[in-house]
Amino acid sequence: MIPARFDYHRPGDIAAALAILGEHGDEARVIAGGHSLIPMMKLRMTDLAHLVDLQDIAELRDIAVEGGTVRLGAMVTQHDLIASAELAQAAPLVREAALQIADPQVRYCGTVGGNVANGDPGNDMPGLMQCLGATFHLVGPGGERTVAARDYYEAAYMTAREDDEILTAITFAVPSGGYAYEKQKRKIGDYATAACAALVTMEGGRCTQASIAMTNLSDVPVWSEAAVQALVGTGCEADAIGAAVEAARADIDPTEDNRGPVDFKRHVAGVMIRRAIERAVSRA
Amino acid sequence: MGKQHYQITVNGEARDVLAEPRELLIHTLREQLSITGPHIGCETSHCGACTVDIDGRSVKSCTVFIAQAAGREITTVEGLGTPDAMHPLQEAFREHHGLQCGYCTPGMITRAYRLLQENPSPTEEEVRFGIAGNLCRCTGYQNIVKAILAAAAEMNAAKEAAE
Ligand SMILES: Cc1cc2nc3c(=O)[nH]c(=O)nc-3n(C[C@H](O)[C@H](O)[C@H](O)COP(=O)(O)OP(=O)(O)OC[C@H]3O[C@@H](n4cnc5c(N)ncnc54)[C@H](O)[C@@H]3O)c2cc1C
Ligand code: FES
Ligand code: FES
């Protein structure tokens, strides 16, 4: 399993990285933790002539919680997310999801930026970031622009990012209320058969706010507005949750693969969505 | 890009290797440096037999290019102890039959080493979660978990005695 030849670059700052991307166009690709990219390169499913390693760019490594906003640098690893006490306090949903990704070794390498930029429907962080209503910060030759996580994904491996842009950070408002990330996988180190992120805020026994997003149940992550509408204003009783599960299930479009046929995935999705909402409500 | 000189530190020793950037770290270690503790089990990032420690992180060396590892400090199972002066983890794996064929063992021990650095007194469940990236086809894991818990107790006792 030897990948094809490439030239390797390790720039020390974002400007230098952008210059290399600008020079080589779509022949160049950034590498973060490499734990999605290297397996693809070994299979020779990804062809590139220049690899731009972001590991030495210190400004991409920070986790900051300030003024009600969480900012995650793109090179923050899943291990860093799990280890951060500040983040566990501000957004325990992120830690709960990160703990369900891959295995310890992969989590020391895999970055939050690589996970959301990759565009693989199996990645867990895109759905998570849609649930949180996060914003992605992209820097290119023309400066910085932002794209909402809910608008970022176009199709499998197709995103709003241009070839000459680097995703530098993710920001989101500190979430309130109860949370849960529920994921069904065949074994440790497998991607989800179905997964669901849920946030639910209750005030005086009524749901005032909710957010429901799903992973690996379509060629893009799915944020379900209909599921939110089914919950808001109710007391989150069994029939309201049942209606939300059905609404969320109506928004997915799973395909058959080695994790099972479509009917099975729809069934597992229903179980994951229900568990996620129920647990979020119990914590709200 | 042809071959380049890369500097890495392996088990405390500075090494200079000549390699193409695409060379995987596991191949550099095994084929260029004859450090054959880390094994190749799957070569697809799943089994953990190739686990080494890079700057305080357990990493699957089949999923790292030598170019990425340049400048880093790498520890393999050879760096933890020697046959005459075994690391408490190595001793505990022998004592508790934590291995049968031994193929997964260097990766297991290297991973367990980092786990105990981060969490010196893990519960059984934390040990199982912490070694979930390492597959063993022989032992059924029971004795591996026992060995790691025993090593943790031993290392904690030694630390206390030293204080
Ligand atoms: C055995 C195994 C199991 C796994 N299981 C899971 C799982 O259950 N859930 C899950 O979500 N993931 C899983 N992963 C994937 C893992 O989390 C990846 O590491 C992660 O998806 C990608 O992060 P990375 O830093 O490794 O990115 P890389 O592999 O370095 O990059 C991935 C892609 O994103 C691009 N990219 C990376 N960073 C940036 C950036 N800052 N700006 C622009 N583009 C960028 C790269 O060019 C590349 O195309 C698994 C991986 C392995 C090997
Ligand atoms: S050989 Fe590296 S994980 Fe199996
Ligand atoms: S002892 Fe044989 S694979 Fe673990």
Short mmCIF file of C-alpha atoms and ligand atoms in Angstrom, two decimals:
data_model
loop_
_atom_site.label_atom_id
_atom_site.label_comp_id
_atom_site.label_asym_id
_atom_site.label_seq_id
_atom_site.Cartn_x
_atom_site.Cartn_y
_atom_site.Cartn_z
CA MET A 1 0.00 0.00 0.00
CA ILE A 2 2.38 2.66 -1.25
CA PRO A 3 0.83 5.97 -2.31
CA ALA A 4 1.88 7.75 -5.48
CA ARG A 5 4.72 10.31 -5.36
CA PHE A 6 4.12 13.86 -4.20
CA ASP A 7 6.08 16.94 -3.20
CA TYR A 8 5.82 17.78 0.48
CA HIS A 9 5.54 21.28 1.95
CA ARG A 10 5.39 22.33 5.59
CA PRO A 11 4.63 26.07 5.72
CA GLY A 12 4.89 27.94 9.02
CA ASP A 13 1.92 30.25 8.59
CA ILE A 14 -1.36 30.59 6.72
CA ALA A 15 0.00 33.09 4.19
CA ALA A 16 2.76 30.68 3.18
CA ALA A 17 0.27 27.80 2.91
CA LEU A 18 -2.03 29.89 0.71
CA ALA A 19 0.89 30.84 -1.53
CA ILE A 20 1.69 27.16 -2.17
CA LEU A 21 -1.97 26.38 -2.87
CA GLY A 22 -2.15 29.38 -5.20
CA GLU A 23 0.94 28.29 -7.10
CA HIS A 24 -0.15 24.70 -7.68
CA GLY A 25 -3.94 25.04 -7.97
CA ASP A 26 -5.90 21.79 -7.86
CA GLU A 27 -2.65 19.78 -7.98
CA ALA A 28 -2.14 20.66 -4.30
CA ARG A 29 -4.02 19.54 -1.22
CA VAL A 30 -3.63 20.35 2.46
CA ILE A 31 -3.01 17.56 4.94
CA ALA A 32 -4.10 17.90 8.57
CA GLY A 33 -4.11 14.68 10.64
CA GLY A 34 -3.96 12.64 7.45
CA HIS A 35 -6.26 9.94 8.80
CA SER A 36 -8.81 10.31 6.02
CA LEU A 37 -6.41 11.46 3.31
CA ILE A 38 -3.56 8.94 3.74
CA PRO A 39 -5.84 5.87 3.57
CA MET A 40 -7.30 7.30 0.32
CA MET A 41 -3.82 8.00 -1.06
CA LYS A 42 -2.70 4.47 -0.21
CA LEU A 43 -5.65 3.12 -2.18
CA ARG A 44 -4.62 5.52 -4.96
CA MET A 45 -8.11 6.95 -4.94
CA THR A 46 -6.77 10.47 -4.48
CA ASP A 47 -4.29 11.91 -6.93
CA LEU A 48 -2.23 14.94 -6.01
CA ALA A 49 1.19 16.31 -6.76
CA HIS A 50 1.69 18.58 -3.73
CA LEU A 51 0.87 17.99 -0.10
CA VAL A 52 0.73 21.06 2.15
CA ASP A 53 1.09 20.00 5.80
CA LEU A 54 -0.60 22.37 8.28
CA GLN A 55 1.04 20.90 11.42
CA ASP A 56 3.46 23.79 12.01
CA ILE A 57 0.82 26.55 11.84
CA ALA A 58 0.43 27.30 15.54
CA GLU A 59 -2.49 29.71 15.14
CA LEU A 60 -4.72 26.84 13.96
CA ARG A 61 -4.41 24.95 17.24
CA ASP A 62 -6.39 27.02 19.75
CA ILE A 63 -9.60 26.23 21.61
CA ALA A 64 -11.19 29.42 22.95
CA VAL A 65 -14.42 30.08 24.82
CA GLU A 66 -15.09 33.82 25.03
CA GLY A 67 -18.18 35.98 25.33
CA GLY A 68 -20.55 33.08 24.78
CA THR A 69 -18.76 31.89 21.62
CA VAL A 70 -16.66 28.78 21.15
CA ARG A 71 -13.85 28.95 18.60
CA LEU A 72 -12.06 25.79 17.51
CA GLY A 73 -8.92 26.10 15.39
CA ALA A 74 -8.94 23.73 12.42
CA MET A 75 -5.94 21.73 13.68
CA VAL A 76 -7.46 20.97 17.09
CA THR A 77 -7.52 17.17 17.30
CA GLN A 78 -10.35 15.00 18.52
CA HIS A 79 -8.09 14.11 21.45
CA ASP A 80 -7.72 17.83 22.27
CA LEU A 81 -11.51 18.24 22.13
CA ILE A 82 -11.96 15.41 24.63
CA ALA A 83 -9.21 16.66 26.94
CA SER A 84 -10.39 20.28 27.13
CA ALA A 85 -12.12 20.97 30.46
CA GLU A 86 -13.22 24.38 29.19
CA LEU A 87 -14.97 22.84 26.21
CA ALA A 88 -16.55 20.05 28.28
CA GLN A 89 -18.07 22.82 30.38
CA ALA A 90 -19.21 25.04 27.51
CA ALA A 91 -20.32 22.41 24.99
CA PRO A 92 -20.39 18.87 26.41
CA LEU A 93 -22.08 17.69 23.20
CA VAL A 94 -18.77 18.07 21.34
CA ARG A 95 -16.92 15.85 23.80
CA GLU A 96 -19.67 13.25 23.76
CA ALA A 97 -19.50 13.04 19.95
CA ALA A 98 -15.68 13.08 19.78
CA LEU A 99 -15.51 10.10 22.15
CA GLN A 100 -17.54 8.10 19.62
CA ILE A 101 -15.20 8.77 16.70
CA ALA A 102 -12.78 6.05 15.63
CA ASP A 103 -10.29 4.85 18.29
CA PRO A 104 -7.71 6.49 20.59
CA GLN A 105 -4.86 6.47 18.05
CA VAL A 106 -6.99 8.01 15.31
CA ARG A 107 -8.30 10.66 17.73
CA TYR A 108 -4.75 11.85 18.53
CA CYS A 109 -4.32 12.67 14.81
CA GLY A 110 -7.73 13.42 13.35
CA THR A 111 -8.54 17.14 13.43
CA VAL A 112 -11.84 18.92 13.66
CA GLY A 113 -10.98 20.93 10.54
CA GLY A 114 -10.13 17.81 8.54
CA ASN A 115 -13.26 16.10 9.76
CA VAL A 116 -15.61 18.88 8.63
CA ALA A 117 -13.66 19.80 5.47
CA ASN A 118 -13.38 16.23 4.18
CA GLY A 119 -17.00 15.97 2.98
CA ASP A 120 -17.28 12.23 3.68
CA PRO A 121 -20.90 11.54 4.71
CA GLY A 122 -19.52 9.13 7.35
CA ASN A 123 -17.72 11.86 9.30
CA ASP A 124 -19.46 12.71 12.57
CA MET A 125 -18.43 16.35 13.02
CA PRO A 126 -20.39 17.82 10.07
CA GLY A 127 -23.73 16.70 11.54
CA LEU A 128 -22.58 17.78 14.97
CA MET A 129 -21.68 21.26 13.66
CA GLN A 130 -25.03 21.53 11.87
CA CYS A 131 -26.76 20.68 15.14
CA LEU A 132 -24.75 23.42 16.89
CA GLY A 133 -25.49 25.92 14.10
CA ALA A 134 -21.74 26.43 13.65
CA THR A 135 -19.97 28.73 11.21
CA PHE A 136 -16.92 27.67 9.18
CA HIS A 137 -14.19 30.24 8.53
CA LEU A 138 -12.44 29.94 5.17
CA VAL A 139 -9.36 31.90 4.18
CA GLY A 140 -8.30 32.25 0.55
CA PRO A 141 -6.42 34.63 -1.68
CA GLY A 142 -9.23 37.19 -1.28
CA GLY A 143 -9.26 37.08 2.51
CA GLU A 144 -11.68 35.45 4.95
CA ARG A 145 -15.29 34.48 4.37
CA THR A 146 -17.70 32.45 6.46
CA VAL A 147 -20.14 29.71 5.52
CA ALA A 148 -22.81 28.23 7.80
CA ALA A 149 -22.28 24.51 8.51
CA ARG A 150 -25.87 24.00 7.35
CA ASP A 151 -25.01 25.48 3.91
CA TYR A 152 -21.56 23.95 3.49
CA TYR A 153 -22.25 20.45 2.16
CA GLU A 154 -23.30 20.02 -1.47
CA ALA A 155 -22.81 16.27 -2.12
CA ALA A 156 -20.38 13.56 -1.00
CA TYR A 157 -16.90 15.16 -1.01
CA MET A 158 -18.37 18.32 -2.60
CA THR A 159 -18.40 21.36 -0.33
CA ALA A 160 -18.60 25.13 -0.51
CA ARG A 161 -14.82 25.40 -0.04
CA GLU A 162 -12.77 26.42 -3.10
CA ASP A 163 -9.54 24.54 -3.90
CA ASP A 164 -7.41 27.53 -2.92
CA GLU A 165 -9.10 28.06 0.45
CA ILE A 166 -8.11 26.75 3.88
CA LEU A 167 -10.65 26.15 6.60
CA THR A 168 -9.06 27.91 9.56
CA ALA A 169 -11.65 27.77 12.35
CA ILE A 170 -15.13 26.80 13.45
CA THR A 171 -17.22 29.03 15.71
CA PHE A 172 -20.56 28.50 17.41
CA ALA A 173 -22.58 30.01 20.24
CA VAL A 174 -22.30 28.18 23.57
CA PRO A 175 -25.35 25.90 23.42
CA SER A 176 -27.95 25.78 26.19
CA GLY A 177 -30.22 23.01 27.44
CA GLY A 178 -29.87 19.24 27.14
CA TYR A 179 -27.72 17.46 24.58
CA ALA A 180 -26.96 14.00 23.23
CA TYR A 181 -24.97 12.31 20.48
CA GLU A 182 -26.17 8.79 19.68
CA LYS A 183 -24.34 6.60 17.19
CA GLN A 184 -24.76 3.02 16.05
CA LYS A 185 -21.65 1.40 14.57
CA ARG A 186 -20.68 -2.21 13.93
CA LYS A 187 -17.48 -1.97 15.96
CA ILE A 188 -14.97 0.52 17.35
CA GLY A 189 -13.26 2.26 14.45
CA ASP A 190 -16.26 1.97 12.15
CA TYR A 191 -18.24 4.86 10.75
CA ALA A 192 -21.88 5.26 11.76
CA THR A 193 -24.67 3.07 10.43
CA ALA A 194 -26.72 5.97 11.73
CA ALA A 195 -26.01 8.77 14.19
CA CYS A 196 -27.95 11.72 15.57
CA ALA A 197 -27.04 14.89 17.46
CA ALA A 198 -29.74 16.60 19.51
CA LEU A 199 -30.02 19.81 21.53
CA VAL A 200 -33.22 20.58 23.45
CA THR A 201 -34.01 23.58 25.68
CA MET A 202 -37.00 23.37 28.06
CA GLU A 203 -38.52 26.32 29.94
CA GLY A 204 -41.41 25.82 32.36
CA GLY A 205 -42.02 22.31 30.98
CA ARG A 206 -42.18 23.53 27.34
CA CYS A 207 -39.60 23.05 24.63
CA THR A 208 -38.48 26.50 23.53
CA GLN A 209 -35.60 25.52 21.27
CA ALA A 210 -34.29 22.36 19.62
CA SER A 211 -31.84 21.22 16.96
CA ILE A 212 -31.61 17.76 15.36
CA ALA A 213 -28.95 16.66 12.85
CA MET A 214 -28.00 13.25 11.46
CA THR A 215 -24.87 11.54 10.14
CA ASN A 216 -24.37 9.03 7.30
CA LEU A 217 -28.03 8.91 6.36
CA SER A 218 -27.69 10.81 3.09
CA ASP A 219 -24.76 11.93 0.92
CA VAL A 220 -24.59 15.04 3.13
CA PRO A 221 -25.33 15.59 6.82
CA VAL A 222 -29.03 16.26 7.44
CA TRP A 223 -30.34 19.02 9.74
CA SER A 224 -34.07 18.53 10.19
CA GLU A 225 -36.13 21.69 10.49
CA ALA A 226 -39.32 19.59 10.53
CA ALA A 227 -38.11 17.66 13.57
CA VAL A 228 -37.43 20.95 15.36
CA GLN A 229 -40.95 22.18 14.58
CA ALA A 230 -42.42 18.94 15.90
CA LEU A 231 -40.76 19.54 19.28
CA VAL A 232 -40.89 23.30 19.89
CA GLY A 233 -43.94 24.33 21.91
CA THR A 234 -44.64 20.80 23.19
CA GLY A 235 -43.79 19.29 26.56
CA CYS A 236 -41.69 16.68 24.73
CA GLU A 237 -44.15 13.94 25.67
CA ALA A 238 -43.96 10.55 23.97
CA ASP A 239 -46.20 11.51 21.05
CA ALA A 240 -44.31 14.75 20.40
CA ILE A 241 -41.03 12.86 20.34
CA GLY A 242 -42.61 10.24 18.09
CA ALA A 243 -43.68 12.95 15.67
CA ALA A 244 -40.19 14.48 15.71
CA VAL A 245 -38.61 11.08 14.97
CA GLU A 246 -40.94 10.59 12.01
CA ALA A 247 -40.28 14.11 10.76
CA ALA A 248 -36.50 13.58 10.95
CA ARG A 249 -36.78 10.20 9.25
CA ALA A 250 -38.69 11.79 6.39
CA ASP A 251 -35.66 14.04 5.71
CA ILE A 252 -33.07 11.27 5.29
CA ASP A 253 -32.09 9.40 2.16
CA PRO A 254 -29.81 6.48 3.08
CA THR A 255 -28.26 4.17 0.49
CA GLU A 256 -27.53 0.47 0.73
CA ASP A 257 -23.92 -0.49 1.49
CA ASN A 258 -22.00 -2.97 3.64
CA ARG A 259 -23.67 -1.52 6.74
CA GLY A 260 -27.04 -2.75 5.50
CA PRO A 261 -30.01 -2.22 3.22
CA VAL A 262 -32.07 0.96 3.17
CA ASP A 263 -34.91 -0.37 5.35
CA PHE A 264 -32.47 -1.41 8.06
CA LYS A 265 -30.78 1.99 8.02
CA ARG A 266 -34.15 3.76 8.28
CA HIS A 267 -34.97 1.56 11.25
CA VAL A 268 -31.64 2.20 13.00
CA ALA A 269 -31.96 5.92 12.24
CA GLY A 270 -35.32 5.96 14.02
CA VAL A 271 -33.82 4.31 17.09
CA MET A 272 -30.83 6.72 17.19
CA ILE A 273 -32.98 9.83 16.70
CA ARG A 274 -35.39 8.75 19.44
CA ARG A 275 -32.57 7.97 21.89
CA ALA A 276 -30.83 11.27 21.14
CA ILE A 277 -33.98 13.33 21.68
CA GLU A 278 -35.01 11.44 24.82
CA ARG A 279 -31.59 11.77 26.38
CA ALA A 280 -31.34 15.47 25.46
CA VAL A 281 -34.78 16.06 27.03
CA SER A 282 -33.76 14.17 30.18
CA ARG A 283 -30.74 16.49 30.51
CA ALA A 284 -32.61 19.69 29.61
CA MET B 1 10.09 14.91 -5.05
CA GLY B 2 12.98 12.47 -4.81
CA LYS B 3 14.68 11.28 -1.68
CA GLN B 4 15.25 13.80 1.09
CA HIS B 5 17.15 13.75 4.35
CA TYR B 6 14.84 13.60 7.35
CA GLN B 7 15.87 13.90 10.99
CA ILE B 8 13.90 11.98 13.59
CA THR B 9 14.67 10.93 17.15
CA VAL B 10 13.93 7.28 17.81
CA ASN B 11 14.14 5.91 21.34
CA GLY B 12 16.31 8.85 22.36
CA GLU B 13 18.73 8.55 19.47
CA ALA B 14 18.96 11.16 16.69
CA ARG B 15 18.67 9.47 13.28
CA ASP B 16 19.05 10.78 9.76
CA VAL B 17 17.21 8.89 7.05
CA LEU B 18 17.13 9.29 3.29
CA ALA B 19 13.61 8.68 2.02
CA GLU B 20 10.91 9.84 -0.33
CA PRO B 21 8.31 11.93 1.51
CA ARG B 22 5.66 9.28 0.75
CA GLU B 23 7.50 6.59 2.72
CA LEU B 24 5.35 5.44 5.63
CA LEU B 25 6.95 5.75 9.05
CA ILE B 26 6.46 2.02 9.74
CA HIS B 27 8.64 1.21 6.71
CA THR B 28 11.33 3.69 7.77
CA LEU B 29 11.45 2.13 11.22
CA ARG B 30 11.41 -1.49 10.13
CA GLU B 31 13.34 -1.43 6.86
CA GLN B 32 15.78 1.45 7.21
CA LEU B 33 16.43 1.43 10.95
CA SER B 34 15.80 -2.29 11.65
CA ILE B 35 13.49 -1.36 14.51
CA THR B 36 11.09 -4.25 14.10
CA GLY B 37 9.04 -3.98 17.30
CA PRO B 38 6.21 -2.13 15.55
CA HIS B 39 4.49 -4.67 13.29
CA ILE B 40 2.39 -4.38 10.16
CA GLY B 41 -0.92 -6.08 10.80
CA CYS B 42 -3.41 -4.53 8.40
CA GLU B 43 -1.67 -1.54 6.83
CA THR B 44 -5.11 0.09 6.69
CA SER B 45 -5.15 2.02 10.01
CA HIS B 46 -7.31 -0.50 11.86
CA CYS B 47 -5.31 -3.01 13.91
CA GLY B 48 -2.87 -0.92 15.97
CA ALA B 49 0.03 -3.40 15.62
CA CYS B 50 2.16 -0.55 14.20
CA THR B 51 1.48 1.81 17.14
CA VAL B 52 4.38 4.04 18.20
CA ASP B 53 4.53 7.07 20.46
CA ILE B 54 5.14 10.38 18.66
CA ASP B 55 5.68 13.39 20.94
CA GLY B 56 3.35 11.98 23.58
CA ARG B 57 0.63 10.64 21.28
CA SER B 58 -0.11 7.02 20.36
CA VAL B 59 -0.02 6.90 16.57
CA LYS B 60 -0.46 4.19 13.93
CA SER B 61 2.84 4.45 12.08
CA CYS B 62 1.31 2.92 8.92
CA THR B 63 -0.73 6.13 8.63
CA VAL B 64 2.06 8.72 8.91
CA PHE B 65 4.46 9.79 6.17
CA ILE B 66 8.12 10.11 7.14
CA ALA B 67 7.88 13.73 5.97
CA GLN B 68 5.20 14.41 8.62
CA ALA B 69 7.28 12.70 11.32
CA ALA B 70 10.42 14.74 10.59
CA GLY B 71 11.60 16.65 13.64
CA ARG B 72 9.56 14.51 16.02
CA GLU B 73 10.46 12.24 18.90
CA ILE B 74 9.41 8.64 18.43
CA THR B 75 9.32 5.87 21.01
CA THR B 76 8.78 2.23 20.08
CA VAL B 77 8.46 -0.80 22.34
CA GLU B 78 12.26 -1.15 22.14
CA GLY B 79 12.57 2.22 23.87
CA LEU B 80 10.44 1.23 26.86
CA GLY B 81 12.63 -1.54 28.26
CA THR B 82 15.18 -4.22 27.43
CA PRO B 83 15.12 -7.98 28.11
CA ASP B 84 17.35 -7.34 31.14
CA ALA B 85 15.51 -4.30 32.37
CA MET B 86 11.91 -4.68 31.34
CA HIS B 87 9.33 -1.95 31.70
CA PRO B 88 6.64 -2.84 34.31
CA LEU B 89 4.19 -3.22 31.40
CA GLN B 90 6.45 -5.72 29.65
CA GLU B 91 6.94 -7.58 32.92
CA ALA B 92 3.19 -7.62 33.59
CA PHE B 93 2.35 -8.92 30.10
CA ARG B 94 4.72 -11.85 30.72
CA GLU B 95 3.47 -12.46 34.23
CA HIS B 96 -0.23 -12.37 33.33
CA HIS B 97 -0.05 -14.14 29.95
CA GLY B 98 -1.00 -10.95 28.13
CA LEU B 99 0.21 -12.47 24.89
CA GLN B 100 0.06 -15.65 22.88
CA CYS B 101 1.50 -15.25 19.37
CA GLY B 102 2.87 -11.84 20.36
CA TYR B 103 2.07 -10.12 17.09
CA CYS B 104 -0.11 -7.39 18.63
CA THR B 105 2.03 -7.05 21.76
CA PRO B 106 4.46 -4.23 20.84
CA GLY B 107 1.54 -2.06 19.72
CA MET B 108 -0.50 -2.99 22.78
CA ILE B 109 2.31 -2.16 25.19
CA THR B 110 3.23 1.09 23.44
CA ARG B 111 -0.42 2.17 23.53
CA ALA B 112 -0.84 1.07 27.17
CA TYR B 113 2.28 3.07 28.05
CA ARG B 114 0.70 6.32 26.84
CA LEU B 115 -2.64 5.44 28.43
CA LEU B 116 -0.98 5.05 31.84
CA GLN B 117 0.97 8.29 31.39
CA GLU B 118 -2.35 10.10 30.92
CA ASN B 119 -4.35 8.10 33.43
CA PRO B 120 -2.11 6.34 35.99
CA SER B 121 -5.00 4.60 37.79
CA PRO B 122 -7.53 3.57 35.15
CA THR B 123 -10.59 1.44 35.82
CA GLU B 124 -11.01 -1.79 33.87
CA GLU B 125 -13.50 -0.04 31.61
CA GLU B 126 -11.07 2.82 30.96
CA VAL B 127 -8.37 0.32 30.02
CA ARG B 128 -10.71 -1.41 27.57
CA PHE B 129 -11.75 1.93 26.03
CA GLY B 130 -8.13 3.09 25.95
CA ILE B 131 -6.88 0.06 23.99
CA ALA B 132 -9.86 -0.11 21.65
CA GLY B 133 -7.61 0.78 18.71
CA ASN B 134 -5.50 -2.35 19.15
CA LEU B 135 -6.75 -5.70 17.90
CA CYS B 136 -5.63 -9.05 19.31
CA ARG B 137 -6.65 -12.24 17.57
CA CYS B 138 -5.40 -14.61 20.28
CA THR B 139 -5.93 -13.65 23.89
CA GLY B 140 -9.54 -12.48 24.02
CA TYR B 141 -8.14 -9.34 25.72
CA GLN B 142 -8.87 -10.56 29.27
CA ASN B 143 -5.23 -11.09 30.21
CA ILE B 144 -4.10 -7.98 28.39
CA VAL B 145 -6.46 -5.89 30.52
CA LYS B 146 -5.28 -7.71 33.65
CA ALA B 147 -1.64 -7.07 32.74
CA ILE B 148 -2.22 -3.35 32.18
CA LEU B 149 -4.08 -2.99 35.49
CA ALA B 150 -1.29 -4.88 37.27
CA ALA B 151 1.37 -2.69 35.65
CA ALA B 152 -0.54 0.42 36.70
CA ALA B 153 -0.61 -0.78 40.33
CA GLU B 154 3.09 -1.67 40.16
CA MET B 155 4.07 1.69 38.70
CA ASN B 156 2.00 3.57 41.27
CA ALA B 157 3.54 1.57 44.13
CA ALA B 158 7.04 2.26 42.80
CA LYS B 159 6.25 5.95 42.53
CA GLU B 160 4.97 6.05 46.11
CA ALA B 161 8.01 4.17 47.40
CA ALA B 162 10.27 6.70 45.67
CA GLU B 163 8.52 9.68 47.29
C1 LIG C 1 -9.79 3.55 11.44
C2 LIG C 1 -10.45 4.88 11.28
C3 LIG C 1 -11.73 5.08 11.78
C4 LIG C 1 -12.36 6.30 11.67
N1 LIG C 1 -13.60 6.45 12.18
C5 LIG C 1 -14.22 7.66 12.12
C6 LIG C 1 -15.52 7.88 12.66
O1 LIG C 1 -16.13 6.98 13.24
N2 LIG C 1 -16.07 9.11 12.54
C7 LIG C 1 -15.44 10.13 11.91
O2 LIG C 1 -15.98 11.22 11.85
N3 LIG C 1 -14.21 9.96 11.38
C8 LIG C 1 -13.60 8.76 11.47
N4 LIG C 1 -12.35 8.61 10.93
C9 LIG C 1 -11.74 9.74 10.23
C10 LIG C 1 -10.89 10.58 11.15
O3 LIG C 1 -11.70 11.20 12.14
C11 LIG C 1 -10.16 11.60 10.27
O4 LIG C 1 -8.97 11.86 10.87
C12 LIG C 1 -10.89 12.89 10.00
O5 LIG C 1 -12.10 12.68 9.34
C13 LIG C 1 -10.12 13.80 9.07
O6 LIG C 1 -9.31 14.55 9.81
P1 LIG C 1 -7.77 14.66 9.46
O7 LIG C 1 -7.24 15.75 10.30
O8 LIG C 1 -7.15 13.32 9.59
O9 LIG C 1 -7.83 15.14 7.95
P2 LIG C 1 -6.96 14.76 6.67
O10 LIG C 1 -7.04 13.31 6.42
O11 LIG C 1 -5.61 15.36 6.79
O12 LIG C 1 -7.76 15.54 5.56
C14 LIG C 1 -9.05 15.13 5.11
C15 LIG C 1 -9.49 16.03 3.95
O13 LIG C 1 -9.79 17.34 4.41
C16 LIG C 1 -8.94 18.30 3.82
N5 LIG C 1 -8.55 19.21 4.89
C17 LIG C 1 -8.03 18.88 6.10
N6 LIG C 1 -7.86 19.98 6.86
C18 LIG C 1 -8.26 21.03 6.11
C19 LIG C 1 -8.31 22.43 6.36
N7 LIG C 1 -7.95 22.97 7.52
N8 LIG C 1 -8.78 23.23 5.36
C20 LIG C 1 -9.17 22.69 4.17
N9 LIG C 1 -9.15 21.37 3.91
C21 LIG C 1 -8.70 20.55 4.86
C22 LIG C 1 -7.77 17.52 3.23
O14 LIG C 1 -7.23 18.17 2.11
C23 LIG C 1 -8.44 16.21 2.88
O15 LIG C 1 -9.08 16.31 1.64
C24 LIG C 1 -11.69 7.38 11.03
C25 LIG C 1 -10.40 7.19 10.51
C26 LIG C 1 -9.77 5.96 10.63
C27 LIG C 1 -8.40 5.78 10.07
S1 FES C 2 -0.69 -1.92 10.49
FE1 FES C 2 -1.09 0.10 11.13
S2 FES C 2 -3.03 -0.06 12.03
FE2 FES C 2 -2.71 -2.09 11.26
S1 FES C 3 -1.22 -12.28 21.04
FE1 FES C 3 -1.62 -12.94 19.01
S2 FES C 3 -2.59 -11.19 18.17
FE2 FES C 3 -2.45 -10.67 20.23
#
